[in-house]
Coordinates of C-alpha atoms and ligand atoms in Angstrom, one line a residue:
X1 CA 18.6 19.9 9.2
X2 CA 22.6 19.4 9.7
X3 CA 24.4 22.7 8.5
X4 CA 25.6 22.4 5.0
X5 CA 22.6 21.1 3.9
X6 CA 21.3 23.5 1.1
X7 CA 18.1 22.6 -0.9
X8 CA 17.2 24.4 -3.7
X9 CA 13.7 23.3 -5.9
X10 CA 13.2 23.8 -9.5
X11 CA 9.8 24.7 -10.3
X12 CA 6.6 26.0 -9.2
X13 CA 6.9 27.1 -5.6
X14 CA 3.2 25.6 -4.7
X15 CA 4.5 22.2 -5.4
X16 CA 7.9 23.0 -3.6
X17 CA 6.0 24.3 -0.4
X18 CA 4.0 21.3 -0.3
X19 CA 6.4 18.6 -0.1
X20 CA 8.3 20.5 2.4
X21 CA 4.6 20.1 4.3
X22 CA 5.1 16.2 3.6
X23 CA 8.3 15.9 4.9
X24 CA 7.6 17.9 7.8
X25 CA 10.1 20.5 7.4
X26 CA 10.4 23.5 9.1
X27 CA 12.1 27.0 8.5
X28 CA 12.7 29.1 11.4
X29 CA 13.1 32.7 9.0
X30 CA 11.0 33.2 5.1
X31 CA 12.4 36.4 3.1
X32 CA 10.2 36.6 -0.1
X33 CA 10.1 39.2 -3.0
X34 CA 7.6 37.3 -5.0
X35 CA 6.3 38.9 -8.9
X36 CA 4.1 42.4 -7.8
X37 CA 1.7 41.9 -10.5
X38 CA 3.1 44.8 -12.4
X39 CA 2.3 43.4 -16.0
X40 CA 6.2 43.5 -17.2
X41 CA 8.5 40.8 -18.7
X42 CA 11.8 40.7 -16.6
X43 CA 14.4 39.2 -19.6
X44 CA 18.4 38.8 -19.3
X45 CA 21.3 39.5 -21.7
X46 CA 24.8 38.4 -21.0
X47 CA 24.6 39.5 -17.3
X48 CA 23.1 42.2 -17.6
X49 CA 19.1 42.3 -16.5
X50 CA 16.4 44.6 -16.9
X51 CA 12.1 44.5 -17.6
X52 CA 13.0 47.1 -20.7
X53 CA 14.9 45.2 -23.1
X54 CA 13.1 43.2 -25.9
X55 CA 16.8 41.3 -25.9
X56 CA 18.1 38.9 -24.4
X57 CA 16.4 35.6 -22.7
X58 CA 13.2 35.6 -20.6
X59 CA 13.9 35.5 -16.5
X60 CA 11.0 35.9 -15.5
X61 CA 7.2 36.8 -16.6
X62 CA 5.3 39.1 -14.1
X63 CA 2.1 39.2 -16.7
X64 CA -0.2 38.2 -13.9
X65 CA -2.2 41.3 -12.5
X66 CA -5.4 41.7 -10.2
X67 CA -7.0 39.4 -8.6
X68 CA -5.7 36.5 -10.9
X69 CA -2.3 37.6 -8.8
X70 CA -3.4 38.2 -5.2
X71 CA -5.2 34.8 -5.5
X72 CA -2.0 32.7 -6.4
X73 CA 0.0 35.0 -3.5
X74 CA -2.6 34.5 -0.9
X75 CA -2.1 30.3 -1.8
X76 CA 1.4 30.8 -1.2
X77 CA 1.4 32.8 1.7
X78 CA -0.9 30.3 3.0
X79 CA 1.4 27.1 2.8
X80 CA 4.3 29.4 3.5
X81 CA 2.8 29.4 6.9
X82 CA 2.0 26.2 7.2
X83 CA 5.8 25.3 6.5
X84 CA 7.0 28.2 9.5
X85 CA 8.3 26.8 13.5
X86 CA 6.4 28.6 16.0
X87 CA 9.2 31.3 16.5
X88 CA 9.8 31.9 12.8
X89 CA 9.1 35.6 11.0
X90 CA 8.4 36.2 7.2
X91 CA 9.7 39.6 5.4
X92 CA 7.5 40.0 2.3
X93 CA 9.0 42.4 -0.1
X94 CA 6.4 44.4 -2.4
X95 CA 5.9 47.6 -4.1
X96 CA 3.9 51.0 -3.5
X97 CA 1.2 49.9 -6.0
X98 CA 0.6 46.3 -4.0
X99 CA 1.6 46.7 -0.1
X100 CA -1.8 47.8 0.6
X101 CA -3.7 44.3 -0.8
X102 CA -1.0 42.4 0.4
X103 CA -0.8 43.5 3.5
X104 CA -4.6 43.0 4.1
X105 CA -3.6 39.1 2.8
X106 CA -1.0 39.5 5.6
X107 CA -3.1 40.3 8.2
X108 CA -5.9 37.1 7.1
X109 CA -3.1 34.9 7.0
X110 CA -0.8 35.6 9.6
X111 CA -3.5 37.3 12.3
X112 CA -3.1 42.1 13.1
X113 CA -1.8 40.8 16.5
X114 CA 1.5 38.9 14.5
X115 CA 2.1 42.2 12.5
X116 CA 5.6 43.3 13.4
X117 CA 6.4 46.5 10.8
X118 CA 6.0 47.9 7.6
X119 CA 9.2 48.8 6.7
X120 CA 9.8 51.5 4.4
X121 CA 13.1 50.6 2.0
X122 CA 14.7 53.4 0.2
X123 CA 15.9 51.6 -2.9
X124 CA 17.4 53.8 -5.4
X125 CA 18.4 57.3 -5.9
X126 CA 15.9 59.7 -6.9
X127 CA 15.2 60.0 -10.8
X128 CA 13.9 62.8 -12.3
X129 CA 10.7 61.6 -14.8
X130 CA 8.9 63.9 -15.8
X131 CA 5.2 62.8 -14.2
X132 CA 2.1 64.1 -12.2
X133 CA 2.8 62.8 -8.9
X134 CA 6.3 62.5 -6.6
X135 CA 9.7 60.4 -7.2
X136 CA 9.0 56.9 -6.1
X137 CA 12.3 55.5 -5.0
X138 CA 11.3 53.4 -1.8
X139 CA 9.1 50.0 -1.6
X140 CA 8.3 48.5 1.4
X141 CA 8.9 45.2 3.6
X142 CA 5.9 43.7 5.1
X143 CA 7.4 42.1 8.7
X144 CA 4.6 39.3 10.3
X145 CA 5.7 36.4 13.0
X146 CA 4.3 33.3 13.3
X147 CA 3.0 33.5 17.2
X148 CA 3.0 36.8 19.3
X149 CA 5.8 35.8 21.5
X150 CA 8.8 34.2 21.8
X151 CA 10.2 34.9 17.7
X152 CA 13.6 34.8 17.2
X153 CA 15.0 38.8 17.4
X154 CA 18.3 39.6 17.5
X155 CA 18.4 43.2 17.0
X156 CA 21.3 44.8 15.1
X157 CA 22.6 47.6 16.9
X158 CA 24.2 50.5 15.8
X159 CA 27.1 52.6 17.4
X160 CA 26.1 55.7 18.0
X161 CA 28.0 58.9 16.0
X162 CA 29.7 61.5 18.7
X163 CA 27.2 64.0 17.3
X164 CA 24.4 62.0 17.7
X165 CA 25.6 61.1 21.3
X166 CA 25.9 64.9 22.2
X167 CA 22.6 65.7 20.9
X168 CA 20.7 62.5 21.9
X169 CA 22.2 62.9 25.5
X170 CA 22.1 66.7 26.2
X171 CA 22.4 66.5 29.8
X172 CA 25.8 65.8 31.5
X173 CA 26.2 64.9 35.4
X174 CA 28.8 65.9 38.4
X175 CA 30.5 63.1 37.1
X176 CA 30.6 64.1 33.8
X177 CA 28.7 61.7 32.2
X178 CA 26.0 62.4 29.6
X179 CA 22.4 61.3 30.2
X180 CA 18.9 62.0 28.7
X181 CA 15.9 61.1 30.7
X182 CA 12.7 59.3 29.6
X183 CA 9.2 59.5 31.3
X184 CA 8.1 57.2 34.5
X185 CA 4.7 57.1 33.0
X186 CA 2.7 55.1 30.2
X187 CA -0.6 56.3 28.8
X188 CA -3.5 54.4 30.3
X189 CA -5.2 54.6 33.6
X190 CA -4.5 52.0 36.2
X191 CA -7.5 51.6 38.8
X192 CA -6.8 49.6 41.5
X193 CA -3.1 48.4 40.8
X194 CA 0.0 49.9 42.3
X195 CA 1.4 52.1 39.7
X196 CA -2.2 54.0 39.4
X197 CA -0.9 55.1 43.6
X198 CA 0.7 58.2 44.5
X199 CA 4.6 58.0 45.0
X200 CA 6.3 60.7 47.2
X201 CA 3.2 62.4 47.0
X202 CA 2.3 62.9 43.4
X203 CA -0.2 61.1 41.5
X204 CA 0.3 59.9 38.0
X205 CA -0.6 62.7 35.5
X206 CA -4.1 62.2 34.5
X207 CA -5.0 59.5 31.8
X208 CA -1.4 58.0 33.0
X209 CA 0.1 55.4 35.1
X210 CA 3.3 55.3 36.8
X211 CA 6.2 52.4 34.7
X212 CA 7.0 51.1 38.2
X213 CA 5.8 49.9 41.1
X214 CA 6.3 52.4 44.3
X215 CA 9.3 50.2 45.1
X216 CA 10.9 49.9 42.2
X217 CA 10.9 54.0 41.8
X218 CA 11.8 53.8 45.4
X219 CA 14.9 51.7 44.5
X220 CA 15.5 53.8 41.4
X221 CA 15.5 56.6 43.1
X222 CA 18.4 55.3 45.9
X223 CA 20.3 54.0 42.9
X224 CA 20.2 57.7 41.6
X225 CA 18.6 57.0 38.6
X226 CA 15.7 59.4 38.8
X227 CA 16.6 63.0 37.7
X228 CA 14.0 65.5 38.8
X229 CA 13.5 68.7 37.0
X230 CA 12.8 72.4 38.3
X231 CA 9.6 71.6 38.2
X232 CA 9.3 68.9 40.4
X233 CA 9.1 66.1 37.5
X234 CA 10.6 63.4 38.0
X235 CA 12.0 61.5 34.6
X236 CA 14.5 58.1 35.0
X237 CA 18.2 58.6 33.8
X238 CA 19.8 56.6 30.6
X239 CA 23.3 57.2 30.4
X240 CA 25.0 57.1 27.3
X241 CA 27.7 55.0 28.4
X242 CA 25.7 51.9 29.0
X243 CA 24.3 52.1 25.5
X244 CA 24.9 49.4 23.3
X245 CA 23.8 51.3 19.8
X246 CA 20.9 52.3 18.4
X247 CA 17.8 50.2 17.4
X248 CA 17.3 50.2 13.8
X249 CA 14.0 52.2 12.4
X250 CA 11.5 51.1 10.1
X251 CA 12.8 53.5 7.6
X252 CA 16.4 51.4 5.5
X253 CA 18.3 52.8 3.3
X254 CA 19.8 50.1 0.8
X255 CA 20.0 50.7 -3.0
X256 CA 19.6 47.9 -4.9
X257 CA 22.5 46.9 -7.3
X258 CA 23.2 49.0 -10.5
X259 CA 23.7 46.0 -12.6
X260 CA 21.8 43.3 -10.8
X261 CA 22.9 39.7 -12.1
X262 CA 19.2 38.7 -12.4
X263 CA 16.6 41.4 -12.7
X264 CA 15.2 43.2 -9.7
X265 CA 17.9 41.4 -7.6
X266 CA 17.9 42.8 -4.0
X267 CA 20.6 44.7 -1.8
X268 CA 23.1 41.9 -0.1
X269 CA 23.3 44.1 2.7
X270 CA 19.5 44.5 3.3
X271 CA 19.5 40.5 3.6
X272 CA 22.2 39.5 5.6
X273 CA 20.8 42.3 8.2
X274 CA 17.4 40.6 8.2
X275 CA 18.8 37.4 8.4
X276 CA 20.9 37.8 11.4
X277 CA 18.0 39.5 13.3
X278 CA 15.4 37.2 12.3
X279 CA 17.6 33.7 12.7
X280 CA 20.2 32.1 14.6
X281 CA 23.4 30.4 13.1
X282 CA 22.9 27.0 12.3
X283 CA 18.6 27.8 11.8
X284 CA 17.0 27.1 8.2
X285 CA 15.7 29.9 5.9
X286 CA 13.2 30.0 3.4
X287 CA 13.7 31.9 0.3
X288 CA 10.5 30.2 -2.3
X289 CA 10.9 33.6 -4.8
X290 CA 14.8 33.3 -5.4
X291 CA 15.6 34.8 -8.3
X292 CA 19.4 35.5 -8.2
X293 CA 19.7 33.5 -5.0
X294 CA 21.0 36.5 -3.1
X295 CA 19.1 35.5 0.4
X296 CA 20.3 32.0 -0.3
X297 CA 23.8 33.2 -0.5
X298 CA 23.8 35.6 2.4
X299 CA 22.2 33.2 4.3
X300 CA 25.0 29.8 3.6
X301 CA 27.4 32.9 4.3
X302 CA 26.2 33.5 7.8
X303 CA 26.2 30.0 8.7
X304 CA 22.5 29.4 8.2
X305 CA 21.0 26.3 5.9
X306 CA 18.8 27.5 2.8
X307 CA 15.7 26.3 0.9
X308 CA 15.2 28.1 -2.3
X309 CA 12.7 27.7 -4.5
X310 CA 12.3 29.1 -8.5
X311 CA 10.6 28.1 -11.3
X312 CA 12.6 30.5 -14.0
X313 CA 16.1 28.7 -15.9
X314 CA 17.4 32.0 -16.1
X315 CA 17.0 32.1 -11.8
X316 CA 18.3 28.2 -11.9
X317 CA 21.5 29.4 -14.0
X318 CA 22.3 32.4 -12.4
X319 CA 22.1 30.6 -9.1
X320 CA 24.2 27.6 -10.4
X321 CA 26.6 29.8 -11.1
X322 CA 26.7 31.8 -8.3
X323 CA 26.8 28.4 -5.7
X324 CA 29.3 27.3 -7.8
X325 CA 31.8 30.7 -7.8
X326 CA 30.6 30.4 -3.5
X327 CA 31.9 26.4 -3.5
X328 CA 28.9 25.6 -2.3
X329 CA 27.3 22.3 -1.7
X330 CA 23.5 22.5 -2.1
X331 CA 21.2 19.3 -3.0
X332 CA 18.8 20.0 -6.4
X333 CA 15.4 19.2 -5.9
X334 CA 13.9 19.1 -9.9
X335 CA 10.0 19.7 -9.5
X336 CA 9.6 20.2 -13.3
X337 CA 12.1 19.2 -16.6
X338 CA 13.9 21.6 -18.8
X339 CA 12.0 22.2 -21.8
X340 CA 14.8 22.4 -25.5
X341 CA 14.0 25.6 -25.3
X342 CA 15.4 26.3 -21.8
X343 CA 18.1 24.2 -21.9
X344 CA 19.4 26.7 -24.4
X345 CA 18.8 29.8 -21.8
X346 CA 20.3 27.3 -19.1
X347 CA 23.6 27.3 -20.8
X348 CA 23.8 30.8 -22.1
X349 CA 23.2 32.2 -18.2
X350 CA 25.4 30.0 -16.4
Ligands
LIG401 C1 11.2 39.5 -8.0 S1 12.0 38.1 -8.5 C2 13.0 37.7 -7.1 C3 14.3 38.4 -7.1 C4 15.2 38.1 -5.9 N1 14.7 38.6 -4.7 C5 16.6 38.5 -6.1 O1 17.1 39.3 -5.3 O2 17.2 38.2 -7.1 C6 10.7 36.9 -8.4 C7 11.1 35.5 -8.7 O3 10.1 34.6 -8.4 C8 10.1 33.6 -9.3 N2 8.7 33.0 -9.3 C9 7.6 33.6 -9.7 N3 6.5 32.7 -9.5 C10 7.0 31.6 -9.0 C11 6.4 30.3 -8.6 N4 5.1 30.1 -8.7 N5 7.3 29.3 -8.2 C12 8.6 29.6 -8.1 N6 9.2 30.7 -8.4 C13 8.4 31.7 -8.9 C14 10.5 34.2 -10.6 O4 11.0 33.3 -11.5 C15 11.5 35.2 -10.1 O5 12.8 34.7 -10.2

């Protein structure tokens, strides 16, 4: 697909999925934050959305619970796969109540050995309900690839503070230069190989095996990257000058907005940071739960082509609008009609 070109389907996602199958299409990143079965009505009044109102104009229905749910998600996730390159990844955003089903679809679908994290999202400040149980203000991100190797990963690093540097890297050299040291070993005997040998005369510790070959610790260790301790253990050197930042962990902090545009609209932030570790400028990504078209958005932004899919007039306005305030040119790909009926919510949305 040439960049620029946006497709965005209106209608049920099953039938979207499947004529990207047809054509042969195939995204290289999906981000998905489908319904989570949690019995509400999600409705929209004058920009403003929320699942409490009785005002307003339907967005969408989340009435489907149980197994009625996990079987129309477990279709999805199916074709979703089907529609995925090789080196592609899907993030699948769901709740505390859900991740544990869904994840157990996950792992059918996408295989335990292409299960990448489960990434717990901090999403709101606390609130203080008065209930038997703990605050719940984190969901969770369930992170699969396609094949075991080879996905696309372009990790977002970040610079480390001065107060994490001088208490990540303790230890500071002749030259002055601060270092912390890792182990030379890995858990796991090694028989016959190598790095199961002694090197300068000490064994692996037991159950262990050395990270290196005896050469490579030899060359290491002329390079002056080994730091031995008073105890005669040797651990290999990482200077904090030749760090680039710091991976990010599977616990992310971003609050969703306070006045979403569409309801349960997702933090910009948290997207465009998937996005640019998960695909490359100029790759396609999948989006077939849209909603407020934030992913689609982020993703046009960072040079990426979109395909979004949504079946809701209220998601179709909002995201008319939006591409529209964005100048962007996207192609519409009408699965269904407008009813009378949601004409009307058409026009008072947009
Ligand atoms: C949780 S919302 C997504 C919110 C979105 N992540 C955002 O940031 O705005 C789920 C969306 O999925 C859409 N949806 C649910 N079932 C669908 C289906 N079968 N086909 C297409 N869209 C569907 C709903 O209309 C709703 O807009």
């Amino acid at each position: 697909m040439e960049t620029g070109a946006h497709l965005l389907y209106f209608g049920d996602n099953a039938e979207g999925l499947r004529q990207l199958e047809q054509e042969q299409r195939l995204v290289d990143l999906v981000y998905i934050d489908p319904p989570y079965g949690t019995g509400d009505e999600f409705r929209i009044d004058e920009n403003r959305a929320n699942s409490i109102s009785a005002s307003g104009v339907p967005a969408y229905s989340d009435r489907t619970k149980g197994e009625e749910y996990l079987t129309a998600l477990e279709e999805r996730l199916f074709d979703i796969r089907m529609v995925m390159a090789d080196h592609a990844s899907i993030y699948v955003h769901i709740d505390v109540k859900m991740e544990h089903r869904v994840r157990v679809l996950m792992d059918s679908i996408f295989g335990t050995q292409n299960f990448r994290n489960s990434i717990c999202r901090v999403k709101c400040n606390p609130k203080n309900f008065d209930r038997y149980g703990y605050g719940n203000i984190r969901d969770t991100i369930l992170f699969y690839s396609k094949s075991p190797n080879r996905i696309t990963w372009n990790p977002q690093l970040t610079p480390l503070s001065n107060e994490q540097l001088v208490r990540l890297y303790a230890k500071v050299d002749k030259e002055g230069r601060r270092f912390t040291t890792t182990p030379l070993h890995a858990p796991g005997n090694t028989e016959n190989g190598p790095t199961g040998q002694e090197w300068r005369g000490l064994p692996p510790p037991p159950g262990r095996h050395w990270r290196y070959t005896p050469d490579k610790l030899d060359e290491l260790e002329a390079a002056g990257r080994i730091h031995w301790s008073r105890t005669g253990n040797p651990r290999k050197i990482r200077y904090a000058d030749e760090i680039e930042g710091a991976l990010p962990q599977d616990v992310w902090e971003y609050k969703d907005p306070q006045n979403p545009v569409y309801p349960t609209e997702k933090n910009a932030d948290m997207l465009a940071q998937i996005i640019k570790t998960s695909s490359n400028p100029g790759d396609t990504v999948l989006d077939c739960y849209a909603g407020s078209g934030g992913t689609l958005l982020q993703a046009a932004s960072l040079g990426r082509n979109f395909i979004g899919m949504d079946n809701s007039p209220a998601s179709l306005a909002v995201m008319t609008r939006r591409f529209k305030e964005a100048s962007l040119d996207y192609k519409l790909v009408q699965l269904r009609e407008l009813t009378g009926t949601e004409t009307t919510t058409v026009t008072a949305t947009a």
